Amino acid sequence: NAGVTQTPKFQVLKTGQSMTLQCAQDMNHNSMYWYRQDPGMGLRLIYYSASEGTTDKGEVPNGYNVSRLNKREFSLRLESAAPSQTSVYFCASSEAFTPYGYTFGSGTRLTVV
Amino acid sequence: EDKVVQSPLSLVVHEGDTVTLNCSYEVTNFRSLLWYKQEKKAPTFLFMLTSSGIEKKSGRLSSILDKKELFSILNITATQTGDSAVYLCAVWSGGGADGLTFGKGTHLIIQP
């Protein structure tokens, strides 16, 4: 099925550990995004990529890095996880210059202890 | 800084009731406003509104935008337990690559 695939779905990390969240889309979208969702906070943009080879910071980029590996894949890396990064992470993709086809992945629930 | 405010943050009603969810916004370069429904997983798209005064409808759900007063409402009539979800309002204020600015959401609970 066409869509956005995120892995893993669940992860528990110890403070200071590193990990990479993977995201891949098969809709040939140009733009990809990483959001985090915390209780009572809505979704907040971490990083986005307008096209292959470009990435930009969103509202809450501190503590994260991203890589747009190719047009399909956009990964999010936590170099040294902190309890404040406990959240649900969503990847999304869209055609350039329109949010109409915005498609979300199913999310990764990350707990940092 | 772009800002999207939703109210109420939570709402409990009985099945069959009609509900109105509110979304106000302050953005530097408004392009469109979107409503999403989120049921424990990823948000799913409901409506995108670009022009004032034009109501979008889908079954028992409808939404309208007022660009002069900078707000939108989402109405749900004859509510059902399956309408229980978090409803998210988001504003797109630039090129698609800039992402969406989301409100905190309204947690709607429909009691049988």
PDB file of C-alpha atoms in Angstrom:
ATOM      1  CA  ASN A   1       0.000   0.000   0.000  1.00  0.00           C
ATOM      2  CA  ALA A   2       1.261   3.450  -0.869  1.00  0.00           C
ATOM      3  CA  GLY A   3       2.096   5.621   2.073  1.00  0.00           C
ATOM      4  CA  VAL A   4       4.654   6.587   4.688  1.00  0.00           C
ATOM      5  CA  THR A   5       6.402   3.842   6.634  1.00  0.00           C
ATOM      6  CA  GLN A   6       8.119   4.513   9.944  1.00  0.00           C
ATOM      7  CA  THR A   7      10.325   2.179  11.934  1.00  0.00           C
ATOM      8  CA  PRO A   8      10.459   1.240  14.720  1.00  0.00           C
ATOM      9  CA  LYS A   9       6.952   1.602  16.148  1.00  0.00           C
ATOM     10  CA  PHE A  10       8.140   1.527  19.759  1.00  0.00           C
ATOM     11  CA  GLN A  11      11.524   2.113  21.388  1.00  0.00           C
ATOM     12  CA  VAL A  12      12.878   2.487  24.898  1.00  0.00           C
ATOM     13  CA  LEU A  13      16.262   4.147  25.306  1.00  0.00           C
ATOM     14  CA  LYS A  14      18.466   4.910  28.254  1.00  0.00           C
ATOM     15  CA  THR A  15      19.607   8.491  28.741  1.00  0.00           C
ATOM     16  CA  GLY A  16      22.661   9.130  26.598  1.00  0.00           C
ATOM     17  CA  GLN A  17      22.009   6.382  24.071  1.00  0.00           C
ATOM     18  CA  SER A  18      21.682   7.164  20.390  1.00  0.00           C
ATOM     19  CA  MET A  19      19.243   5.918  17.792  1.00  0.00           C
ATOM     20  CA  THR A  20      17.892   6.651  14.334  1.00  0.00           C
ATOM     21  CA  LEU A  21      14.233   6.736  13.399  1.00  0.00           C
ATOM     22  CA  GLN A  22      13.636   5.683   9.830  1.00  0.00           C
ATOM     23  CA  CYS A  23      11.003   7.010   7.446  1.00  0.00           C
ATOM     24  CA  ALA A  24      10.294   6.064   3.840  1.00  0.00           C
ATOM     25  CA  GLN A  25       7.564   7.145   1.435  1.00  0.00           C
ATOM     26  CA  ASP A  26       6.602   5.643  -1.909  1.00  0.00           C
ATOM     27  CA  MET A  27       4.395   8.439  -3.250  1.00  0.00           C
ATOM     28  CA  ASN A  28       7.203  10.257  -5.049  1.00  0.00           C
ATOM     29  CA  HIS A  29       6.714  13.275  -2.776  1.00  0.00           C
ATOM     30  CA  ASN A  30       9.344  15.977  -2.728  1.00  0.00           C
ATOM     31  CA  SER A  31       8.852  17.277   0.816  1.00  0.00           C
ATOM     32  CA  MET A  32       9.285  15.293   4.006  1.00  0.00           C
ATOM     33  CA  TYR A  33       8.882  16.277   7.665  1.00  0.00           C
ATOM     34  CA  TRP A  34       9.522  15.094  11.191  1.00  0.00           C
ATOM     35  CA  TYR A  35       7.108  16.114  13.958  1.00  0.00           C
ATOM     36  CA  ARG A  36       6.920  15.283  17.620  1.00  0.00           C
ATOM     37  CA  GLN A  37       3.683  15.094  19.575  1.00  0.00           C
ATOM     38  CA  ASP A  38       3.558  15.535  23.325  1.00  0.00           C
ATOM     39  CA  PRO A  39       0.423  15.424  25.486  1.00  0.00           C
ATOM     40  CA  GLY A  40      -1.405  18.728  25.317  1.00  0.00           C
ATOM     41  CA  MET A  41       1.122  20.208  22.881  1.00  0.00           C
ATOM     42  CA  GLY A  42      -0.163  19.306  19.442  1.00  0.00           C
ATOM     43  CA  LEU A  43       2.386  18.449  16.760  1.00  0.00           C
ATOM     44  CA  ARG A  44       5.589  20.447  16.548  1.00  0.00           C
ATOM     45  CA  LEU A  45       7.894  20.481  13.555  1.00  0.00           C
ATOM     46  CA  ILE A  46      11.431  19.256  14.238  1.00  0.00           C
ATOM     47  CA  TYR A  47      13.034  19.287  10.792  1.00  0.00           C
ATOM     48  CA  TYR A  48      11.879  19.257   7.215  1.00  0.00           C
ATOM     49  CA  SER A  49      13.326  18.558   3.803  1.00  0.00           C
ATOM     50  CA  ALA A  50      11.999  20.400   0.785  1.00  0.00           C
ATOM     51  CA  SER A  51      13.752  18.101  -1.639  1.00  0.00           C
ATOM     52  CA  GLU A  52      16.491  15.519  -1.868  1.00  0.00           C
ATOM     53  CA  GLY A  53      19.713  16.965  -0.528  1.00  0.00           C
ATOM     54  CA  THR A  54      18.171  19.793   1.507  1.00  0.00           C
ATOM     55  CA  THR A  55      17.143  19.951   5.146  1.00  0.00           C
ATOM     56  CA  ASP A  56      16.007  22.807   7.391  1.00  0.00           C
ATOM     57  CA  LYS A  57      15.223  23.324  11.045  1.00  0.00           C
ATOM     58  CA  GLY A  58      11.684  23.560  12.259  1.00  0.00           C
ATOM     59  CA  GLU A  59      10.317  24.783  15.569  1.00  0.00           C
ATOM     60  CA  VAL A  60      12.115  22.340  17.933  1.00  0.00           C
ATOM     61  CA  PRO A  61      15.361  21.055  16.304  1.00  0.00           C
ATOM     62  CA  ASN A  62      17.666  20.962  19.341  1.00  0.00           C
ATOM     63  CA  GLY A  63      18.983  17.490  20.136  1.00  0.00           C
ATOM     64  CA  TYR A  64      18.166  16.076  16.699  1.00  0.00           C
ATOM     65  CA  ASN A  65      19.843  15.609  13.341  1.00  0.00           C
ATOM     66  CA  VAL A  66      18.332  14.500  10.055  1.00  0.00           C
ATOM     67  CA  SER A  67      19.445  13.002   6.765  1.00  0.00           C
ATOM     68  CA  ARG A  68      17.571  13.029   3.482  1.00  0.00           C
ATOM     69  CA  LEU A  69      19.204   9.926   2.091  1.00  0.00           C
ATOM     70  CA  ASN A  70      17.334  10.020  -1.206  1.00  0.00           C
ATOM     71  CA  LYS A  71      13.904  11.104  -2.389  1.00  0.00           C
ATOM     72  CA  ARG A  72      12.195   8.260  -0.532  1.00  0.00           C
ATOM     73  CA  GLU A  73      13.953   8.282   2.818  1.00  0.00           C
ATOM     74  CA  PHE A  74      14.275  10.840   5.621  1.00  0.00           C
ATOM     75  CA  SER A  75      15.822   9.739   8.906  1.00  0.00           C
ATOM     76  CA  LEU A  76      15.861  11.402  12.323  1.00  0.00           C
ATOM     77  CA  ARG A  77      18.783  10.814  14.674  1.00  0.00           C
ATOM     78  CA  LEU A  78      19.031  11.337  18.404  1.00  0.00           C
ATOM     79  CA  GLU A  79      22.752  11.462  19.240  1.00  0.00           C
ATOM     80  CA  SER A  80      22.404  11.480  23.024  1.00  0.00           C
ATOM     81  CA  ALA A  81      18.851  10.825  24.113  1.00  0.00           C
ATOM     82  CA  ALA A  82      17.344  12.781  27.004  1.00  0.00           C
ATOM     83  CA  PRO A  83      14.122  12.160  28.970  1.00  0.00           C
ATOM     84  CA  SER A  84      12.726  15.384  27.442  1.00  0.00           C
ATOM     85  CA  GLN A  85      12.765  13.607  24.097  1.00  0.00           C
ATOM     86  CA  THR A  86      10.189  11.086  25.266  1.00  0.00           C
ATOM     87  CA  SER A  87       7.431  11.625  22.728  1.00  0.00           C
ATOM     88  CA  VAL A  88       5.563  10.223  19.772  1.00  0.00           C
ATOM     89  CA  TYR A  89       7.354  11.006  16.520  1.00  0.00           C
ATOM     90  CA  PHE A  90       5.558  11.320  13.209  1.00  0.00           C
ATOM     91  CA  CYS A  91       7.071  11.459   9.778  1.00  0.00           C
ATOM     92  CA  ALA A  92       5.044  13.037   6.965  1.00  0.00           C
ATOM     93  CA  SER A  93       5.435  13.763   3.294  1.00  0.00           C
ATOM     94  CA  SER A  94       3.745  16.008   0.732  1.00  0.00           C
ATOM     95  CA  GLU A  95       4.015  17.319  -2.755  1.00  0.00           C
ATOM     96  CA  ALA A  96       5.984  20.539  -2.880  1.00  0.00           C
ATOM     97  CA  PHE A  97       4.053  23.747  -2.257  1.00  0.00           C
ATOM     98  CA  THR A  98       0.826  22.186  -1.121  1.00  0.00           C
ATOM     99  CA  PRO A  99      -0.261  20.563   2.124  1.00  0.00           C
ATOM    100  CA  TYR A 100      -3.259  18.887   0.474  1.00  0.00           C
ATOM    101  CA  GLY A 101      -1.543  15.565   0.021  1.00  0.00           C
ATOM    102  CA  TYR A 102       0.106  15.616   3.431  1.00  0.00           C
ATOM    103  CA  THR A 103       0.424  11.988   4.529  1.00  0.00           C
ATOM    104  CA  PHE A 104       1.554  10.884   7.965  1.00  0.00           C
ATOM    105  CA  GLY A 105       3.309   7.715   9.017  1.00  0.00           C
ATOM    106  CA  SER A 106       1.875   5.661  11.868  1.00  0.00           C
ATOM    107  CA  GLY A 107       4.296   7.088  14.427  1.00  0.00           C
ATOM    108  CA  THR A 108       7.123   5.942  16.700  1.00  0.00           C
ATOM    109  CA  ARG A 109       6.549   5.970  20.436  1.00  0.00           C
ATOM    110  CA  LEU A 110       9.889   6.706  22.081  1.00  0.00           C
ATOM    111  CA  THR A 111      10.536   6.541  25.800  1.00  0.00           C
ATOM    112  CA  VAL A 112      13.833   7.733  27.255  1.00  0.00           C
ATOM    113  CA  VAL A 113      14.506   6.553  30.815  1.00  0.00           C
TER     114      VAL A 113
ATOM    115  CA  GLU B   1       5.826  33.333  15.177  1.00  0.00           C
ATOM    116  CA  ASP B   2       2.801  31.558  13.730  1.00  0.00           C
ATOM    117  CA  LYS B   3       0.170  30.598  16.275  1.00  0.00           C
ATOM    118  CA  VAL B   4      -2.874  28.323  16.174  1.00  0.00           C
ATOM    119  CA  VAL B   5      -5.253  28.139  19.145  1.00  0.00           C
ATOM    120  CA  GLN B   6      -7.985  25.562  19.487  1.00  0.00           C
ATOM    121  CA  SER B   7     -10.894  25.540  21.895  1.00  0.00           C
ATOM    122  CA  PRO B   8     -12.130  23.830  23.858  1.00  0.00           C
ATOM    123  CA  LEU B   9      -9.169  21.568  24.652  1.00  0.00           C
ATOM    124  CA  SER B  10     -11.535  18.812  25.709  1.00  0.00           C
ATOM    125  CA  LEU B  11     -15.228  18.181  25.336  1.00  0.00           C
ATOM    126  CA  VAL B  12     -17.556  15.410  26.521  1.00  0.00           C
ATOM    127  CA  VAL B  13     -21.004  15.105  24.957  1.00  0.00           C
ATOM    128  CA  HIS B  14     -23.678  12.459  24.510  1.00  0.00           C
ATOM    129  CA  GLU B  15     -24.297  10.536  21.343  1.00  0.00           C
ATOM    130  CA  GLY B  16     -26.631  12.476  19.059  1.00  0.00           C
ATOM    131  CA  ASP B  17     -25.474  15.893  20.205  1.00  0.00           C
ATOM    132  CA  THR B  18     -24.046  18.498  17.846  1.00  0.00           C
ATOM    133  CA  VAL B  19     -20.598  19.901  18.604  1.00  0.00           C
ATOM    134  CA  THR B  20     -18.674  22.909  17.371  1.00  0.00           C
ATOM    135  CA  LEU B  21     -14.899  23.008  17.592  1.00  0.00           C
ATOM    136  CA  ASN B  22     -13.030  26.280  17.245  1.00  0.00           C
ATOM    137  CA  CYS B  23      -9.700  27.245  15.739  1.00  0.00           C
ATOM    138  CA  SER B  24      -8.192  30.726  15.647  1.00  0.00           C
ATOM    139  CA  TYR B  25      -4.874  31.622  14.093  1.00  0.00           C
ATOM    140  CA  GLU B  26      -2.235  34.305  13.735  1.00  0.00           C
ATOM    141  CA  VAL B  27       0.150  33.682  10.860  1.00  0.00           C
ATOM    142  CA  THR B  28       2.347  35.888   8.744  1.00  0.00           C
ATOM    143  CA  ASN B  29       1.361  34.545   5.338  1.00  0.00           C
ATOM    144  CA  PHE B  30      -1.840  32.522   5.449  1.00  0.00           C
ATOM    145  CA  ARG B  31      -2.361  30.057   2.641  1.00  0.00           C
ATOM    146  CA  SER B  32      -4.819  27.486   3.981  1.00  0.00           C
ATOM    147  CA  LEU B  33      -6.268  25.892   7.117  1.00  0.00           C
ATOM    148  CA  LEU B  34      -6.604  22.163   7.576  1.00  0.00           C
ATOM    149  CA  TRP B  35      -8.551  19.923   9.942  1.00  0.00           C
ATOM    150  CA  TYR B  36      -7.369  16.450  10.918  1.00  0.00           C
ATOM    151  CA  LYS B  37      -8.876  13.652  12.993  1.00  0.00           C
ATOM    152  CA  GLN B  38      -6.517  11.628  15.164  1.00  0.00           C
ATOM    153  CA  GLU B  39      -7.574   8.337  16.741  1.00  0.00           C
ATOM    154  CA  LYS B  40      -4.543   7.016  18.634  1.00  0.00           C
ATOM    155  CA  LYS B  41      -2.420   6.815  15.509  1.00  0.00           C
ATOM    156  CA  ALA B  42      -1.533   9.147  12.678  1.00  0.00           C
ATOM    157  CA  PRO B  43      -3.748  12.150  11.905  1.00  0.00           C
ATOM    158  CA  THR B  44      -6.091  11.656   8.990  1.00  0.00           C
ATOM    159  CA  PHE B  45      -7.100  14.516   6.730  1.00  0.00           C
ATOM    160  CA  LEU B  46     -10.617  15.947   6.954  1.00  0.00           C
ATOM    161  CA  PHE B  47     -10.753  19.337   5.217  1.00  0.00           C
ATOM    162  CA  MET B  48      -8.617  22.019   3.685  1.00  0.00           C
ATOM    163  CA  LEU B  49     -10.052  25.544   3.606  1.00  0.00           C
ATOM    164  CA  THR B  50      -8.598  28.356   1.584  1.00  0.00           C
ATOM    165  CA  SER B  51     -11.432  30.785   0.918  1.00  0.00           C
ATOM    166  CA  SER B  52     -13.673  32.565   3.370  1.00  0.00           C
ATOM    167  CA  GLY B  53     -17.326  31.701   3.641  1.00  0.00           C
ATOM    168  CA  ILE B  54     -17.275  28.486   1.648  1.00  0.00           C
ATOM    169  CA  GLU B  55     -18.469  25.562   3.697  1.00  0.00           C
ATOM    170  CA  LYS B  56     -16.831  22.211   3.198  1.00  0.00           C
ATOM    171  CA  LYS B  57     -18.998  19.182   4.014  1.00  0.00           C
ATOM    172  CA  SER B  58     -18.425  15.487   4.376  1.00  0.00           C
ATOM    173  CA  GLY B  59     -21.359  13.580   5.768  1.00  0.00           C
ATOM    174  CA  ARG B  60     -22.068  14.831   9.285  1.00  0.00           C
ATOM    175  CA  LEU B  61     -18.920  16.967   9.378  1.00  0.00           C
ATOM    176  CA  SER B  62     -18.658  20.475   8.031  1.00  0.00           C
ATOM    177  CA  SER B  63     -16.212  23.331   8.331  1.00  0.00           C
ATOM    178  CA  ILE B  64     -16.028  26.981   7.408  1.00  0.00           C
ATOM    179  CA  LEU B  65     -13.307  29.601   7.406  1.00  0.00           C
ATOM    180  CA  ASP B  66     -13.498  33.306   8.250  1.00  0.00           C
ATOM    181  CA  LYS B  67     -10.324  34.965   6.959  1.00  0.00           C
ATOM    182  CA  LYS B  68     -11.356  38.384   8.205  1.00  0.00           C
ATOM    183  CA  GLU B  69     -11.768  37.248  11.807  1.00  0.00           C
ATOM    184  CA  LEU B  70      -8.986  34.625  11.495  1.00  0.00           C
ATOM    185  CA  PHE B  71     -10.859  31.557  12.658  1.00  0.00           C
ATOM    186  CA  SER B  72     -12.475  28.361  11.546  1.00  0.00           C
ATOM    187  CA  ILE B  73     -15.079  26.056  13.042  1.00  0.00           C
ATOM    188  CA  LEU B  74     -15.620  22.347  12.644  1.00  0.00           C
ATOM    189  CA  ASN B  75     -19.172  21.130  13.201  1.00  0.00           C
ATOM    190  CA  ILE B  76     -20.193  17.550  13.824  1.00  0.00           C
ATOM    191  CA  THR B  77     -23.914  16.807  13.858  1.00  0.00           C
ATOM    192  CA  ALA B  78     -25.652  13.720  15.259  1.00  0.00           C
ATOM    193  CA  THR B  79     -22.430  12.612  16.933  1.00  0.00           C
ATOM    194  CA  GLN B  80     -21.563   8.918  17.234  1.00  0.00           C
ATOM    195  CA  THR B  81     -19.122   7.128  19.528  1.00  0.00           C
ATOM    196  CA  GLY B  82     -16.853   6.677  16.492  1.00  0.00           C
ATOM    197  CA  ASP B  83     -16.397  10.438  16.384  1.00  0.00           C
ATOM    198  CA  SER B  84     -14.405  10.256  19.617  1.00  0.00           C
ATOM    199  CA  ALA B  85     -10.911  11.471  18.727  1.00  0.00           C
ATOM    200  CA  VAL B  86      -8.536  14.384  18.925  1.00  0.00           C
ATOM    201  CA  TYR B  87      -9.335  16.978  16.264  1.00  0.00           C
ATOM    202  CA  LEU B  88      -6.354  18.976  15.089  1.00  0.00           C
ATOM    203  CA  CYS B  89      -6.376  22.301  13.323  1.00  0.00           C
ATOM    204  CA  ALA B  90      -3.317  23.306  11.306  1.00  0.00           C
ATOM    205  CA  VAL B  91      -2.340  26.292   9.222  1.00  0.00           C
ATOM    206  CA  TRP B  92      -0.111  26.337   6.177  1.00  0.00           C
ATOM    207  CA  SER B  93       1.603  29.677   5.871  1.00  0.00           C
ATOM    208  CA  GLY B  94       4.150  29.264   3.147  1.00  0.00           C
ATOM    209  CA  GLY B  95       5.597  26.906   0.646  1.00  0.00           C
ATOM    210  CA  GLY B  96       4.821  23.301   1.362  1.00  0.00           C
ATOM    211  CA  ALA B  97       8.333  22.733   2.581  1.00  0.00           C
ATOM    212  CA  ASP B  98       7.769  24.988   5.578  1.00  0.00           C
ATOM    213  CA  GLY B  99       5.446  22.499   7.174  1.00  0.00           C
ATOM    214  CA  LEU B 100       2.195  23.024   9.025  1.00  0.00           C
ATOM    215  CA  THR B 101       1.664  24.817  12.331  1.00  0.00           C
ATOM    216  CA  PHE B 102      -0.675  22.797  14.524  1.00  0.00           C
ATOM    217  CA  GLY B 103      -2.924  23.738  17.393  1.00  0.00           C
ATOM    218  CA  LYS B 104      -2.946  21.626  20.550  1.00  0.00           C
ATOM    219  CA  GLY B 105      -6.074  19.808  19.473  1.00  0.00           C
ATOM    220  CA  THR B 106      -9.549  19.272  20.913  1.00  0.00           C
ATOM    221  CA  HIS B 107     -10.066  15.940  22.645  1.00  0.00           C
ATOM    222  CA  LEU B 108     -13.673  14.988  21.905  1.00  0.00           C
ATOM    223  CA  ILE B 109     -15.365  12.180  23.815  1.00  0.00           C
ATOM    224  CA  ILE B 110     -18.794  10.944  22.768  1.00  0.00           C
ATOM    225  CA  GLN B 111     -20.637   9.044  25.486  1.00  0.00           C
ATOM    226  CA  PRO B 112     -23.268   6.451  24.512  1.00  0.00           C
TER     227      PRO B 112
END
